[in-house]
mmCIF file of C-alpha atoms in Angstrom:
data_model
loop_
_atom_site.group_PDB
_atom_site.id
_atom_site.type_symbol
_atom_site.label_atom_id
_atom_site.label_comp_id
_atom_site.label_asym_id
_atom_site.label_seq_id
_atom_site.Cartn_x
_atom_site.Cartn_y
_atom_site.Cartn_z
ATOM 1 C CA MET P 24 -46.633 -56.262 -63.236
ATOM 2 C CA ALA P 25 -44.307 -54.664 -65.718
ATOM 3 C CA GLY P 26 -46.150 -51.388 -65.250
ATOM 4 C CA GLY P 27 -45.730 -51.454 -61.449
ATOM 5 C CA PHE P 28 -42.069 -52.323 -61.290
ATOM 6 C CA PRO P 29 -40.692 -48.891 -62.099
ATOM 7 C CA TRP P 30 -43.013 -47.387 -59.467
ATOM 8 C CA LYS P 31 -41.705 -49.772 -56.834
ATOM 9 C CA GLY P 32 -38.132 -48.915 -57.808
ATOM 10 C CA GLU P 33 -38.846 -45.186 -57.549
ATOM 11 C CA ALA P 34 -40.487 -45.657 -54.137
ATOM 12 C CA THR P 35 -37.570 -47.669 -52.864
ATOM 13 C CA GLY P 36 -35.100 -45.030 -54.059
ATOM 14 C CA ALA P 37 -37.086 -42.287 -52.354
ATOM 15 C CA LEU P 38 -37.223 -44.285 -49.129
ATOM 16 C CA GLU P 39 -33.485 -44.960 -49.237
ATOM 17 C CA GLU P 40 -32.833 -41.261 -49.879
ATOM 18 C CA LYS P 41 -35.046 -40.375 -46.914
ATOM 19 C CA MET P 42 -33.203 -42.864 -44.719
ATOM 20 C CA ASP P 43 -29.857 -41.403 -45.820
ATOM 21 C CA ARG P 44 -31.059 -37.921 -44.911
ATOM 22 C CA SER P 45 -32.254 -39.216 -41.556
ATOM 23 C CA LYS P 46 -28.885 -40.860 -40.866
ATOM 24 C CA GLY P 47 -27.105 -37.637 -41.844
ATOM 25 C CA GLN P 48 -29.272 -35.632 -39.487
ATOM 26 C CA THR P 49 -28.606 -38.152 -36.717
ATOM 27 C CA ARG P 50 -24.844 -37.900 -37.247
ATOM 28 C CA LYS P 51 -25.124 -34.094 -37.263
ATOM 29 C CA LYS P 52 -27.078 -34.156 -34.002
ATOM 30 C CA ARG P 53 -24.441 -36.409 -32.473
ATOM 31 C CA ARG P 54 -21.686 -34.031 -33.583
ATOM 32 C CA ASN P 55 -23.611 -31.064 -32.181
ATOM 33 C CA THR P 56 -24.151 -32.944 -28.935
ATOM 34 C CA LEU P 57 -20.432 -33.691 -28.660
ATOM 35 C CA VAL P 58 -19.599 -30.045 -29.364
ATOM 36 C CA TRP P 59 -22.013 -28.861 -26.664
ATOM 37 C CA LYS P 60 -20.703 -31.423 -24.201
ATOM 38 C CA GLY P 61 -17.128 -30.325 -24.933
ATOM 39 C CA ALA P 62 -18.046 -26.679 -24.481
ATOM 40 C CA ALA P 63 -19.854 -27.437 -21.237
ATOM 41 C CA LEU P 64 -16.850 -29.400 -19.975
ATOM 42 C CA ALA P 65 -14.512 -26.526 -20.867
ATOM 43 C CA ILE P 66 -16.763 -24.080 -19.011
ATOM 44 C CA MET P 67 -16.864 -26.371 -15.976
ATOM 45 C CA VAL P 68 -13.054 -26.632 -15.967
ATOM 46 C CA ALA P 69 -12.697 -22.863 -16.274
ATOM 47 C CA VAL P 70 -15.163 -22.310 -13.428
ATOM 48 C CA CYS P 71 -13.337 -24.827 -11.234
ATOM 49 C CA VAL P 72 -9.930 -23.283 -11.945
ATOM 50 C CA GLY P 73 -11.286 -19.796 -11.344
ATOM 51 C CA GLY P 74 -12.970 -20.959 -8.170
ATOM 52 C CA LEU P 75 -9.750 -22.502 -6.884
ATOM 53 C CA PHE P 76 -7.864 -19.273 -7.619
ATOM 54 C CA VAL P 77 -10.459 -17.138 -5.836
ATOM 55 C CA TRP P 78 -10.516 -19.547 -2.894
ATOM 56 C CA SER P 79 -6.716 -19.496 -2.715
ATOM 57 C CA MET P 80 -6.639 -15.697 -2.691
ATOM 58 C CA TRP P 81 -9.440 -15.578 -0.109
ATOM 59 C CA ARG P 82 -7.621 -18.077 2.101
ATOM 60 C CA LYS P 83 -4.394 -16.091 1.852
ATOM 61 C CA ASP P 84 -6.235 -12.901 2.727
ATOM 62 C CA GLN P 85 -7.967 -14.598 5.653
ATOM 63 C CA GLU P 86 -4.666 -15.962 6.953
ATOM 64 C CA GLN P 87 -3.228 -12.465 6.872
ATOM 65 C CA LYS P 88 -6.265 -11.054 8.640
ATOM 66 C CA GLN P 89 -6.112 -13.767 11.284
ATOM 67 C CA ASN P 90 -2.579 -12.663 12.187
ATOM 68 C CA MET P 91 -3.446 -8.966 12.250
ATOM 69 C CA PRO P 92 -3.394 -6.678 14.066
ATOM 70 C CA VAL P 93 -0.275 -7.323 16.127
ATOM 71 C CA TYR P 94 -0.469 -5.410 19.396
ATOM 72 C CA LEU P 95 2.917 -4.263 20.609
ATOM 73 C CA LYS P 96 2.807 -1.918 23.597
ATOM 74 C CA SER P 97 1.914 1.626 24.595
ATOM 75 C CA GLY P 98 -1.023 1.720 22.179
ATOM 76 C CA ILE P 99 1.053 0.789 19.143
ATOM 77 C CA SER P 100 -0.162 -1.908 16.757
ATOM 78 C CA ILE P 101 0.727 -3.343 13.360
ATOM 79 C CA GLU P 102 -2.421 -3.379 11.247
ATOM 80 C CA ARG P 103 -1.071 -4.926 8.068
ATOM 81 C CA VAL P 104 2.009 -6.607 6.611
ATOM 82 C CA GLU P 105 2.450 -6.548 2.832
ATOM 83 C CA ALA P 106 4.820 -6.092 -0.103
ATOM 84 C CA TYR P 107 5.272 -2.634 -1.586
ATOM 85 C CA ASP P 108 6.173 -1.400 -5.078
ATOM 86 C CA GLY P 109 7.056 2.226 -5.692
ATOM 87 C CA PRO P 110 9.454 4.972 -4.612
ATOM 88 C CA PHE P 111 11.624 4.162 -1.597
ATOM 89 C CA TRP P 112 11.007 6.980 0.876
ATOM 90 C CA GLU P 113 13.046 5.977 3.867
ATOM 91 C CA ASP P 114 16.456 7.258 2.734
ATOM 92 C CA GLY P 115 15.167 10.249 0.776
ATOM 93 C CA THR P 116 16.301 8.913 -2.605
ATOM 94 C CA ASP P 117 12.833 7.932 -3.899
ATOM 95 C CA ARG P 118 14.477 5.219 -5.995
ATOM 96 C CA ALA P 119 12.123 2.631 -7.484
ATOM 97 C CA VAL P 120 11.791 -0.625 -5.528
ATOM 98 C CA GLU P 121 9.677 -3.783 -5.748
ATOM 99 C CA ASP P 122 8.310 -6.218 -3.155
ATOM 100 C CA VAL P 123 9.773 -4.257 -0.238
ATOM 101 C CA TRP P 124 8.553 -5.246 3.225
ATOM 102 C CA GLN P 125 5.956 -2.755 4.460
ATOM 103 C CA LEU P 126 4.132 -2.384 7.770
ATOM 104 C CA THR P 127 1.044 -0.330 8.468
ATOM 105 C CA VAL P 128 1.458 0.938 12.031
ATOM 106 C CA LEU P 129 -1.172 2.651 14.175
ATOM 107 C CA ASN P 130 -0.583 4.850 17.220
ATOM 108 C CA THR P 131 -3.737 4.652 19.335
ATOM 109 C CA SER P 132 -2.148 6.367 22.317
ATOM 110 C CA ASP P 133 -2.647 10.003 23.296
ATOM 111 C CA GLN P 134 1.051 10.807 22.900
ATOM 112 C CA ASP P 135 3.020 11.946 19.864
ATOM 113 C CA ILE P 136 5.927 9.631 19.089
ATOM 114 C CA GLN P 137 9.220 11.213 18.099
ATOM 115 C CA TYR P 138 11.028 7.967 17.261
ATOM 116 C CA LEU P 139 9.952 4.336 17.051
ATOM 117 C CA LYS P 140 11.967 1.323 15.942
ATOM 118 C CA ILE P 141 10.277 -2.027 15.298
ATOM 119 C CA VAL P 142 12.279 -5.192 14.675
ATOM 120 C CA ALA P 143 11.042 -8.413 13.060
ATOM 121 C CA LYS P 144 12.541 -11.767 14.018
ATOM 122 C CA ASP P 145 11.939 -15.316 12.821
ATOM 123 C CA GLU P 146 11.207 -18.325 15.033
ATOM 124 C CA ASN P 147 14.934 -18.749 15.713
ATOM 125 C CA GLY P 148 15.291 -15.189 16.954
ATOM 126 C CA THR P 149 17.181 -14.033 13.878
ATOM 127 C CA SER P 150 16.518 -10.415 12.958
ATOM 128 C CA LEU P 151 15.015 -10.164 9.468
ATOM 129 C CA GLY P 152 13.979 -6.534 9.273
ATOM 130 C CA GLU P 153 14.004 -3.145 10.974
ATOM 131 C CA PHE P 154 11.402 -0.407 10.641
ATOM 132 C CA GLU P 155 12.144 3.144 11.798
ATOM 133 C CA ILE P 156 9.405 5.713 12.284
ATOM 134 C CA THR P 157 9.685 9.380 13.189
ATOM 135 C CA THR P 158 6.848 11.761 14.081
ATOM 136 C CA LEU P 159 3.965 9.345 14.538
ATOM 137 C CA ILE P 160 1.403 11.625 16.118
ATOM 138 C CA ALA P 161 -1.353 10.395 18.422
ATOM 139 C CA GLY P 162 -4.168 8.640 16.558
ATOM 140 C CA SER P 163 -2.300 8.518 13.255
ATOM 141 C CA THR P 164 -1.387 5.666 10.916
ATOM 142 C CA VAL P 165 1.817 5.273 8.936
ATOM 143 C CA GLN P 166 2.982 2.943 6.180
ATOM 144 C CA VAL P 167 6.670 2.330 6.840
ATOM 145 C CA LEU P 168 9.136 0.430 4.654
ATOM 146 C CA GLU P 169 11.932 -1.792 5.889
ATOM 147 C CA ALA P 170 14.859 0.555 6.530
ATOM 148 C CA SER P 171 17.251 -1.195 4.112
ATOM 149 C CA ALA P 172 14.618 -1.941 1.435
ATOM 150 C CA VAL P 173 14.601 -5.662 2.303
ATOM 151 C CA GLN P 174 12.071 -7.615 0.255
ATOM 152 C CA MET P 175 9.192 -9.140 2.178
ATOM 153 C CA PRO P 176 10.072 -12.728 3.184
ATOM 154 C CA GLY P 177 7.638 -15.602 2.886
ATOM 155 C CA ASN P 178 7.360 -15.900 6.668
ATOM 156 C CA ALA P 179 6.647 -12.209 7.271
ATOM 157 C CA GLN P 180 3.210 -13.003 8.701
ATOM 158 C CA SER P 181 4.612 -15.370 11.314
ATOM 159 C CA CYS P 182 7.522 -13.168 12.419
ATOM 160 C CA THR P 183 7.700 -11.817 15.947
ATOM 161 C CA TYR P 184 7.459 -8.029 15.914
ATOM 162 C CA SER P 185 8.668 -6.000 18.873
ATOM 163 C CA ILE P 186 9.606 -2.445 19.810
ATOM 164 C CA GLU P 187 13.331 -1.889 20.223
ATOM 165 C CA ASN P 188 13.294 1.887 20.768
ATOM 166 C CA LEU P 189 10.512 4.308 21.644
ATOM 167 C CA ALA P 190 10.747 8.030 22.409
ATOM 168 C CA TYR P 191 7.969 10.594 22.713
ATOM 169 C CA LEU P 192 8.061 14.243 21.762
ATOM 170 C CA LYS P 193 9.102 16.226 24.824
ATOM 171 C CA GLN P 194 7.058 19.297 23.939
ATOM 172 C CA GLU P 195 3.721 19.900 22.310
ATOM 173 C CA ARG P 196 3.902 20.294 18.559
ATOM 174 C CA SER P 197 3.270 23.806 17.298
ATOM 175 C CA LEU P 198 3.665 26.069 14.276
ATOM 176 C CA HIS P 199 4.094 29.044 16.633
ATOM 177 C CA THR P 200 1.649 31.175 14.695
ATOM 178 C CA ASP P 201 2.071 33.909 17.300
ATOM 179 C CA LYS P 202 5.552 34.498 15.871
ATOM 180 C CA PHE P 203 5.548 33.127 12.335
ATOM 181 C CA THR P 204 3.452 33.170 9.180
ATOM 182 C CA LEU P 205 4.017 30.185 6.935
ATOM 183 C CA SER P 206 3.073 29.741 3.271
ATOM 184 C CA VAL P 207 3.866 26.956 0.811
ATOM 185 C CA ALA P 208 4.240 26.167 -2.887
ATOM 186 C CA ASP P 209 5.710 23.280 -4.858
ATOM 187 C CA GLN P 210 9.161 22.583 -3.372
ATOM 188 C CA TRP P 211 9.149 25.947 -1.593
ATOM 189 C CA ILE P 212 8.324 26.986 1.967
ATOM 190 C CA ARG P 213 8.129 30.647 2.888
ATOM 191 C CA LEU P 214 8.428 31.821 6.489
ATOM 192 C CA GLU P 215 7.905 35.291 7.909
ATOM 193 C CA ASN P 216 8.764 36.484 11.395
ATOM 194 C CA ASN P 217 5.668 38.499 12.258
ATOM 195 C CA SER P 218 6.773 39.202 15.819
ATOM 196 C CA SER P 219 8.660 42.183 17.186
ATOM 197 C CA GLU P 220 11.671 40.157 18.292
ATOM 198 C CA ASN P 221 14.617 38.820 16.345
ATOM 199 C CA ILE P 222 14.877 35.029 16.165
ATOM 200 C CA GLU P 223 18.585 34.260 16.100
ATOM 201 C CA ASN P 224 18.516 30.465 16.364
ATOM 202 C CA ASP P 225 18.098 28.184 13.353
ATOM 203 C CA ILE P 226 14.449 27.546 12.524
ATOM 204 C CA TYR P 227 13.324 24.076 11.410
ATOM 205 C CA ILE P 228 10.070 23.092 9.740
ATOM 206 C CA TYR P 229 9.205 19.378 9.803
ATOM 207 C CA TYR P 230 6.846 17.710 7.345
ATOM 208 C CA LYS P 231 5.754 14.258 6.168
ATOM 209 C CA ARG P 232 4.123 12.774 3.127
ATOM 210 C CA ILE P 233 0.480 11.794 3.524
ATOM 211 C CA GLU P 234 -2.139 10.052 1.368
ATOM 212 C CA ASP P 235 -5.753 9.331 2.338
ATOM 213 C CA ASN P 236 -4.944 10.363 5.930
ATOM 214 C CA VAL P 237 -2.158 7.772 6.130
ATOM 215 C CA LEU P 238 1.416 8.973 6.627
ATOM 216 C CA GLN P 239 3.750 7.668 3.917
ATOM 217 C CA GLY P 240 7.130 6.496 5.168
ATOM 218 C CA GLY P 241 8.818 6.553 8.537
ATOM 219 C CA ILE P 242 10.975 9.452 7.390
ATOM 220 C CA THR P 243 10.258 13.031 8.461
ATOM 221 C CA TYR P 244 11.668 15.751 6.219
ATOM 222 C CA ARG P 245 12.802 19.119 7.509
ATOM 223 C CA VAL P 246 13.663 22.534 6.114
ATOM 224 C CA LYS P 247 16.260 24.722 7.806
ATOM 225 C CA PHE P 248 16.179 28.506 7.997
ATOM 226 C CA ALA P 249 19.766 29.049 9.084
ATOM 227 C CA GLY P 250 20.474 31.919 11.460
ATOM 228 C CA GLY P 251 16.819 32.576 12.174
ATOM 229 C CA LEU P 252 14.826 35.615 11.056
ATOM 230 C CA GLU P 253 14.874 39.190 12.176
ATOM 231 C CA ALA P 254 11.625 40.840 13.209
ATOM 232 C CA GLY P 255 9.498 41.407 10.099
ATOM 233 C CA GLU P 256 11.862 39.432 7.859
ATOM 234 C CA SER P 257 10.611 36.766 5.452
ATOM 235 C CA ARG P 258 12.540 34.136 3.558
ATOM 236 C CA GLU P 259 11.918 31.234 1.180
ATOM 237 C CA GLU P 260 13.708 27.914 1.270
ATOM 238 C CA GLN P 261 13.567 25.237 -1.405
ATOM 239 C CA THR P 262 13.017 21.606 -0.463
ATOM 240 C CA GLN P 263 13.128 18.668 -2.840
ATOM 241 C CA HIS P 264 10.289 16.595 -1.435
ATOM 242 C CA PHE P 265 7.680 19.142 -0.454
ATOM 243 C CA ASP P 266 4.380 19.180 -2.326
ATOM 244 C CA PRO P 267 1.421 20.975 -0.700
ATOM 245 C CA ASP P 268 -0.979 18.395 -2.175
ATOM 246 C CA THR P 269 0.811 15.342 -0.768
ATOM 247 C CA CYS P 270 2.604 16.648 2.324
ATOM 248 C CA GLU P 271 1.570 17.856 5.756
ATOM 249 C CA ILE P 272 3.611 20.182 7.947
ATOM 250 C CA MET P 273 3.923 18.612 11.389
ATOM 251 C CA TYR P 274 5.588 21.290 13.515
ATOM 252 C CA LEU P 275 8.128 24.111 13.719
ATOM 253 C CA THR P 276 11.008 24.667 16.129
ATOM 254 C CA TYR P 277 13.133 27.731 16.737
ATOM 255 C CA GLN P 278 14.461 27.256 20.263
ATOM 256 C CA ARG P 279 17.801 25.584 20.675
ATOM 257 C CA GLY P 280 17.453 21.921 21.597
ATOM 258 C CA ALA P 281 13.703 21.682 20.926
ATOM 259 C CA PHE P 282 12.840 18.273 19.403
ATOM 260 C CA GLN P 283 16.411 17.951 18.140
#
């Protein structure tokens, strides 16, 4: 008996040590399980929050699409209403602005528009914004900013948009290549009278900014060649906004009263 007692004590100690290790492993597994559950919960929350954000943005986009386009008259429609950040074109200053009310307007008619004014009113008939567009040629699209750089209101999508003024070009647009040769560089336009007659009236060249086939701004810029050009004469005029990579020349006039 005396010889077996130490053996029993050693066996009991080993068993207790084994049980302690087993309990430790169990506690470790529980901790790992809690960690994994916490991580899974965090992932689920993140997915839900992200899903709600995506759904909110999708719903907002769908609401905007449901209200667009707005068909006005004479083949003119508003394709999009949004806020704009960037240079303010409409007054020629190019000053930096943020959240300015912008319309994307399409002319689906077969007539070139000389001047177009669109007004936006709320449900009470109060005028909230005015948009002025010059030289909107047939089939073209323009992104026009609110004339006074008004920020886009929250109810812009539900406003009533209507045409207040509309005038078409009286004559067909032309560069009159039978009389003039035109060449361009950064901020410079060169014009040569290649005809045999003296042009005594002021000559005007009209141009607009354009990006991805969309006209930028309701404004149309023009360059004046005062006093015309004699036969064979050429002259260069500097213009602040002209860039051959981002601008398109729309037409040229040299007869008194044409398009003016």
